[in-house]
CSV table of C-alpha atoms and ligand atoms in Angstrom, one decimal:
chain,number,residue,atom,x,y,z
O,622,UNK,CA,-13.4,0.0,27.3
O,623,UNK,CA,-11.5,-1.9,24.6
O,624,UNK,CA,-7.7,-1.9,24.3
O,625,UNK,CA,-8.2,0.7,21.7
O,626,UNK,CA,-10.5,2.7,24.1
O,627,UNK,CA,-12.4,5.4,22.3
O,628,UNK,CA,-9.8,5.5,19.5
O,629,UNK,CA,-10.9,5.8,16.0
O,630,UNK,CA,-9.7,2.8,13.9
O,631,UNK,CA,-8.0,3.7,10.7
O,632,UNK,CA,-6.6,1.3,8.1
O,633,UNK,CA,-3.6,2.1,5.9
O,634,UNK,CA,-3.6,-0.6,3.2
O,635,UNK,CA,-0.8,-1.1,0.7
O,636,UNK,CA,-1.7,-1.7,-3.0
O,637,UNK,CA,0.9,-3.8,-4.9
O,638,UNK,CA,1.2,-7.3,-3.5
O,639,UNK,CA,-1.5,-6.5,-1.0
O,640,UNK,CA,-4.7,-5.4,-2.7
O,641,UNK,CA,-3.4,-6.9,-5.9
O,642,UNK,CA,-1.8,-10.3,-5.6
O,643,UNK,CA,1.4,-9.3,-7.4
O,644,UNK,CA,3.5,-6.2,-7.7
O,645,UNK,CA,2.3,-4.3,-10.7
O,646,UNK,CA,5.5,-2.3,-11.3
O,647,UNK,CA,7.5,-5.5,-11.4
O,648,UNK,CA,4.9,-7.1,-13.7
O,649,UNK,CA,5.1,-4.2,-16.1
O,650,UNK,CA,8.9,-4.2,-16.2
O,651,UNK,CA,9.1,-8.0,-16.6
O,652,UNK,CA,6.5,-8.0,-19.4
O,653,UNK,CA,7.9,-5.0,-21.5
O,654,UNK,CA,11.5,-5.6,-20.4
O,655,UNK,CA,12.9,-2.1,-21.2
O,656,UNK,CA,16.7,-2.4,-21.4
O,657,UNK,CA,18.4,-1.4,-18.1
O,658,UNK,CA,15.5,-2.0,-15.8
O,659,UNK,CA,17.0,-4.9,-13.9
O,660,UNK,CA,20.2,-2.9,-13.2
O,661,UNK,CA,18.0,-0.2,-11.7
O,662,UNK,CA,16.2,-2.8,-9.5
O,663,UNK,CA,19.6,-4.0,-8.3
O,664,UNK,CA,20.6,-0.5,-7.4
O,665,UNK,CA,17.3,-0.1,-5.4
O,666,UNK,CA,17.9,-3.4,-3.6
O,667,UNK,CA,21.5,-2.6,-2.7
O,668,UNK,CA,20.3,0.9,-1.6
O,669,UNK,CA,22.7,2.8,-3.9
O,670,UNK,CA,19.5,4.7,-5.1
O,671,UNK,CA,16.2,5.4,-3.4
O,672,UNK,CA,12.9,3.8,-4.3
O,673,UNK,CA,11.7,7.1,-5.7
O,674,UNK,CA,14.8,7.5,-7.9
O,675,UNK,CA,14.6,3.9,-9.0
O,676,UNK,CA,10.9,3.8,-9.9
O,677,UNK,CA,11.3,7.1,-11.7
O,678,UNK,CA,14.2,5.9,-13.7
O,679,UNK,CA,12.5,2.6,-14.7
O,680,UNK,CA,9.4,4.3,-16.1
O,681,UNK,CA,11.6,6.9,-17.7
O,682,UNK,CA,13.0,4.1,-19.9
O,683,UNK,CA,9.6,4.0,-21.7
O,684,UNK,CA,8.6,6.4,-24.5
O,685,UNK,CA,5.4,8.2,-23.5
O,686,UNK,CA,3.9,6.9,-26.7
O,687,UNK,CA,3.6,3.4,-25.2
O,688,UNK,CA,1.1,4.7,-22.6
O,689,UNK,CA,-1.9,2.8,-23.9
O,690,UNK,CA,-0.3,-0.6,-24.1
O,691,UNK,CA,1.3,-0.3,-20.6
O,692,UNK,CA,-1.9,0.9,-19.0
O,693,UNK,CA,-3.9,-1.8,-20.7
O,694,UNK,CA,-1.4,-4.5,-19.7
O,695,UNK,CA,-1.3,-3.3,-16.0
O,696,UNK,CA,-5.0,-3.2,-15.6
O,697,UNK,CA,-5.7,-6.5,-17.3
O,698,UNK,CA,-2.9,-8.4,-15.7
O,699,UNK,CA,-3.7,-7.6,-12.0
O,700,UNK,CA,-5.7,-9.9,-9.7
O,701,UNK,CA,-7.4,-8.4,-6.7
O,702,UNK,CA,-6.9,-10.3,-3.5
O,703,UNK,CA,-9.9,-12.2,-2.2
O,704,UNK,CA,-12.1,-10.6,0.4
O,705,UNK,CA,-11.6,-6.9,-0.4
O,706,UNK,CA,-15.3,-6.0,-0.8
O,707,UNK,CA,-16.2,-7.7,2.5
O,708,UNK,CA,-13.4,-5.9,4.3
O,709,UNK,CA,-14.6,-2.6,2.9
O,710,UNK,CA,-18.1,-3.4,4.0
O,711,UNK,CA,-17.0,-4.2,7.5
O,712,UNK,CA,-15.1,-0.9,7.6
O,713,UNK,CA,-18.1,1.1,6.4
O,714,UNK,CA,-20.4,-0.6,9.0
O,715,UNK,CA,-17.9,0.1,11.8
O,716,UNK,CA,-16.8,3.6,10.8
O,717,UNK,CA,-13.2,2.5,10.1
O,718,UNK,CA,-11.6,4.7,7.5
O,719,UNK,CA,-9.8,2.7,4.8
O,720,UNK,CA,-6.9,4.5,3.2
O,721,UNK,CA,-5.0,3.0,0.3
O,722,UNK,CA,-1.3,4.0,0.8
O,723,UNK,CA,0.5,2.9,-2.3
O,724,UNK,CA,3.9,3.2,-3.9
O,725,UNK,CA,2.2,2.3,-7.2
O,726,UNK,CA,1.3,4.7,-10.0
O,727,UNK,CA,-2.1,6.4,-10.6
O,728,UNK,CA,-2.7,4.9,-14.1
O,729,UNK,CA,-3.2,1.5,-12.7
O,730,UNK,CA,-4.1,2.1,-9.0
O,731,UNK,CA,-7.3,4.2,-9.7
O,732,UNK,CA,-8.7,2.1,-12.5
O,733,UNK,CA,-8.2,-1.1,-10.5
O,734,UNK,CA,-9.9,0.3,-7.5
O,735,UNK,CA,-12.7,2.0,-9.4
O,736,UNK,CA,-15.1,-1.0,-9.0
O,737,UNK,CA,-14.8,-0.7,-5.2
O,738,UNK,CA,-16.5,1.8,-2.9
O,739,UNK,CA,-13.3,3.7,-1.9
O,740,UNK,CA,-13.5,7.5,-2.2
O,741,UNK,CA,-10.6,8.6,-4.4
O,742,UNK,CA,-9.6,11.2,-1.8
O,743,UNK,CA,-8.6,8.2,0.4
O,744,UNK,CA,-6.2,6.9,-2.2
O,745,UNK,CA,-2.6,7.9,-2.0
O,746,UNK,CA,-0.3,6.9,-4.8
O,747,UNK,CA,2.3,8.4,-7.2
O,748,UNK,CA,1.4,10.3,-10.4
O,749,UNK,CA,2.4,10.0,-14.0
O,750,UNK,CA,3.0,12.4,-16.8
O,751,UNK,CA,2.9,11.3,-20.5
O,752,UNK,CA,3.3,14.7,-22.0
O,753,UNK,CA,7.1,14.5,-22.6
O,754,UNK,CA,9.1,12.1,-24.8
O,755,UNK,CA,9.4,9.6,-22.0
O,756,UNK,CA,7.1,8.6,-19.1
O,757,UNK,CA,7.7,10.7,-16.1
O,758,UNK,CA,6.6,9.7,-12.6
O,759,UNK,CA,5.4,12.4,-10.3
O,760,UNK,CA,5.5,12.5,-6.5
O,761,UNK,CA,2.7,14.4,-4.9
O,762,UNK,CA,3.2,12.7,-1.5
O,763,UNK,CA,6.9,13.1,-0.5
O,764,UNK,CA,8.6,12.3,2.8
O,765,UNK,CA,8.1,14.8,5.6
O,766,UNK,CA,11.0,16.0,7.8
O,767,UNK,CA,10.8,12.9,9.9
O,768,UNK,CA,11.5,10.5,7.0
O,769,UNK,CA,14.9,10.2,5.3
O,770,UNK,CA,14.1,7.2,3.1
O,771,UNK,CA,13.1,9.2,0.0
O,772,UNK,CA,10.1,6.9,-0.4
O,773,UNK,CA,8.4,8.6,-3.3
O,774,UNK,CA,4.9,8.1,-1.8
O,775,UNK,CA,5.7,8.3,1.9
O,776,UNK,CA,3.5,6.0,4.0
O,777,UNK,CA,4.9,7.1,7.4
O,778,UNK,CA,4.3,10.8,6.5
O,779,UNK,CA,0.6,9.9,6.1
O,780,UNK,CA,0.4,7.7,9.2
O,781,UNK,CA,2.0,10.5,11.3
O,782,UNK,CA,-1.0,12.7,10.5
O,783,UNK,CA,-3.1,10.3,12.7
O,784,UNK,CA,-1.8,10.8,16.3
O,785,UNK,CA,-1.6,7.6,18.3
O,786,UNK,CA,-3.6,9.0,21.2
O,787,UNK,CA,-6.6,9.5,19.0
O,788,UNK,CA,-6.4,6.7,16.4
O,789,UNK,CA,-5.7,3.0,16.4
O,790,UNK,CA,-3.5,2.8,13.2
O,791,UNK,CA,-3.8,-0.4,11.4
O,792,UNK,CA,-1.4,-1.3,8.6
O,793,UNK,CA,-1.9,-4.0,6.0
O,794,UNK,CA,1.1,-4.7,3.8
O,795,UNK,CA,3.4,-7.2,2.1
O,796,UNK,CA,6.9,-5.8,1.6
O,797,UNK,CA,9.9,-3.9,2.7
O,798,UNK,CA,8.3,-0.6,1.7
O,799,UNK,CA,5.7,-1.2,4.4
O,800,UNK,CA,8.2,-1.8,7.1
O,801,UNK,CA,8.7,1.8,8.3
O,802,UNK,CA,5.0,2.1,8.6
O,803,UNK,CA,4.8,-1.2,10.5
O,804,UNK,CA,7.1,0.2,13.1
O,805,UNK,CA,4.7,3.1,13.6
O,806,UNK,CA,1.4,1.3,13.4
O,807,UNK,CA,-0.5,0.0,16.4
O,808,UNK,CA,-1.6,-3.2,14.6
O,809,UNK,CA,0.1,-4.8,11.6
O,810,UNK,CA,-1.2,-7.4,9.2
O,811,UNK,CA,1.7,-8.8,7.3
O,812,UNK,CA,2.5,-11.3,4.5
O,813,UNK,CA,5.5,-12.2,2.4
O,814,UNK,CA,8.6,-10.0,2.9
O,815,UNK,CA,6.9,-7.8,5.5
O,816,UNK,CA,6.2,-10.9,7.5
O,817,UNK,CA,9.8,-12.0,7.4
O,818,UNK,CA,11.0,-8.5,8.2
O,819,UNK,CA,8.7,-8.2,11.2
O,820,UNK,CA,9.8,-11.6,12.5
O,821,UNK,CA,13.5,-10.6,12.0
O,822,UNK,CA,13.1,-7.4,14.0
O,823,UNK,CA,10.5,-8.6,16.6
O,824,UNK,CA,7.6,-6.4,15.4
O,825,UNK,CA,4.3,-8.0,16.4
O,826,UNK,CA,2.1,-8.8,13.4
O,827,UNK,CA,-0.9,-10.9,12.3
O,828,UNK,CA,-0.3,-13.0,9.2
O,829,UNK,CA,-2.9,-13.0,6.5
O,830,UNK,CA,-3.5,-14.6,3.1
O,831,UNK,CA,-6.8,-13.1,2.1
O,832,UNK,CA,-8.6,-10.0,3.3
O,833,UNK,CA,-11.1,-12.4,4.9
O,834,UNK,CA,-8.4,-13.2,7.4
O,835,UNK,CA,-8.1,-9.5,8.1
O,836,UNK,CA,-11.8,-8.9,8.4
O,837,UNK,CA,-12.3,-12.0,10.7
O,838,UNK,CA,-9.4,-10.8,12.9
O,839,UNK,CA,-10.9,-7.3,13.2
O,840,UNK,CA,-14.3,-8.7,13.9
O,841,UNK,CA,-13.1,-10.9,16.8
O,842,UNK,CA,-10.8,-8.2,18.2
O,843,UNK,CA,-13.6,-5.6,18.1
O,844,UNK,CA,-16.1,-8.0,19.7
O,845,UNK,CA,-13.7,-8.8,22.5
O,846,UNK,CA,-13.4,-5.0,23.1
O,847,UNK,CA,-17.2,-4.6,23.2
O,848,UNK,CA,-17.5,-7.4,25.8
O,849,UNK,CA,-15.0,-5.8,28.0
O,850,UNK,CA,-16.5,-2.4,27.8
O,851,UNK,CA,-20.0,-3.6,28.6
O,852,UNK,CA,-18.7,-6.0,31.2
O,853,UNK,CA,-20.6,-8.9,29.5
E,1353,LIG,MG1,3.3,-4.0,-1.6
E,1354,LIG,ZN1,9.4,8.5,3.5
């Protein structure tokens, strides 16, 4: 059998900075520059507030009436990383479930993924509410009792639903918010800050630039496994 044995492979793929080349929340804030947002970022970075609190407060700086221009900007500004359709194809052919685990917001995550064959039930992200005076971010996927990070959308909570004895859990990510997941995952594809962080703490990872790198690595890894299992 392969290293993964009979385990079902499952991918947890980050969205901002991974599926899209840049971070959409940062892009929105930089573009519209609501007064006070950079102080909030600073407080997230020095950890005096959680990611959930910070992201919620930043969007709360916007009147809900600006919904359309913000959504329009986010959707038209984002660039999807090369190789996503081919990776999704490979996953479909090999019965690998591809989850999107995103700290991003529904109003840009779903429209940007709509052209791709990903069932919406496999997409985890935060919600948004434009019915009040200001934009309110909603958190349908909070941390479970094992996570004290106050993530907002908790990646490790989702990964924990896939026990290591039944699944080979593969994480694809780019930043600090993927790091707790990377500690849990069985295989990590990392770029940017996540790559640095993995190096710093000695977590094994495979670097990638495009999703083609990920697909090719999975292909060769799964082929090796087959060769061993058949003794060829
Ligand atoms: Mg990211
Ligand atoms: Zn969490």
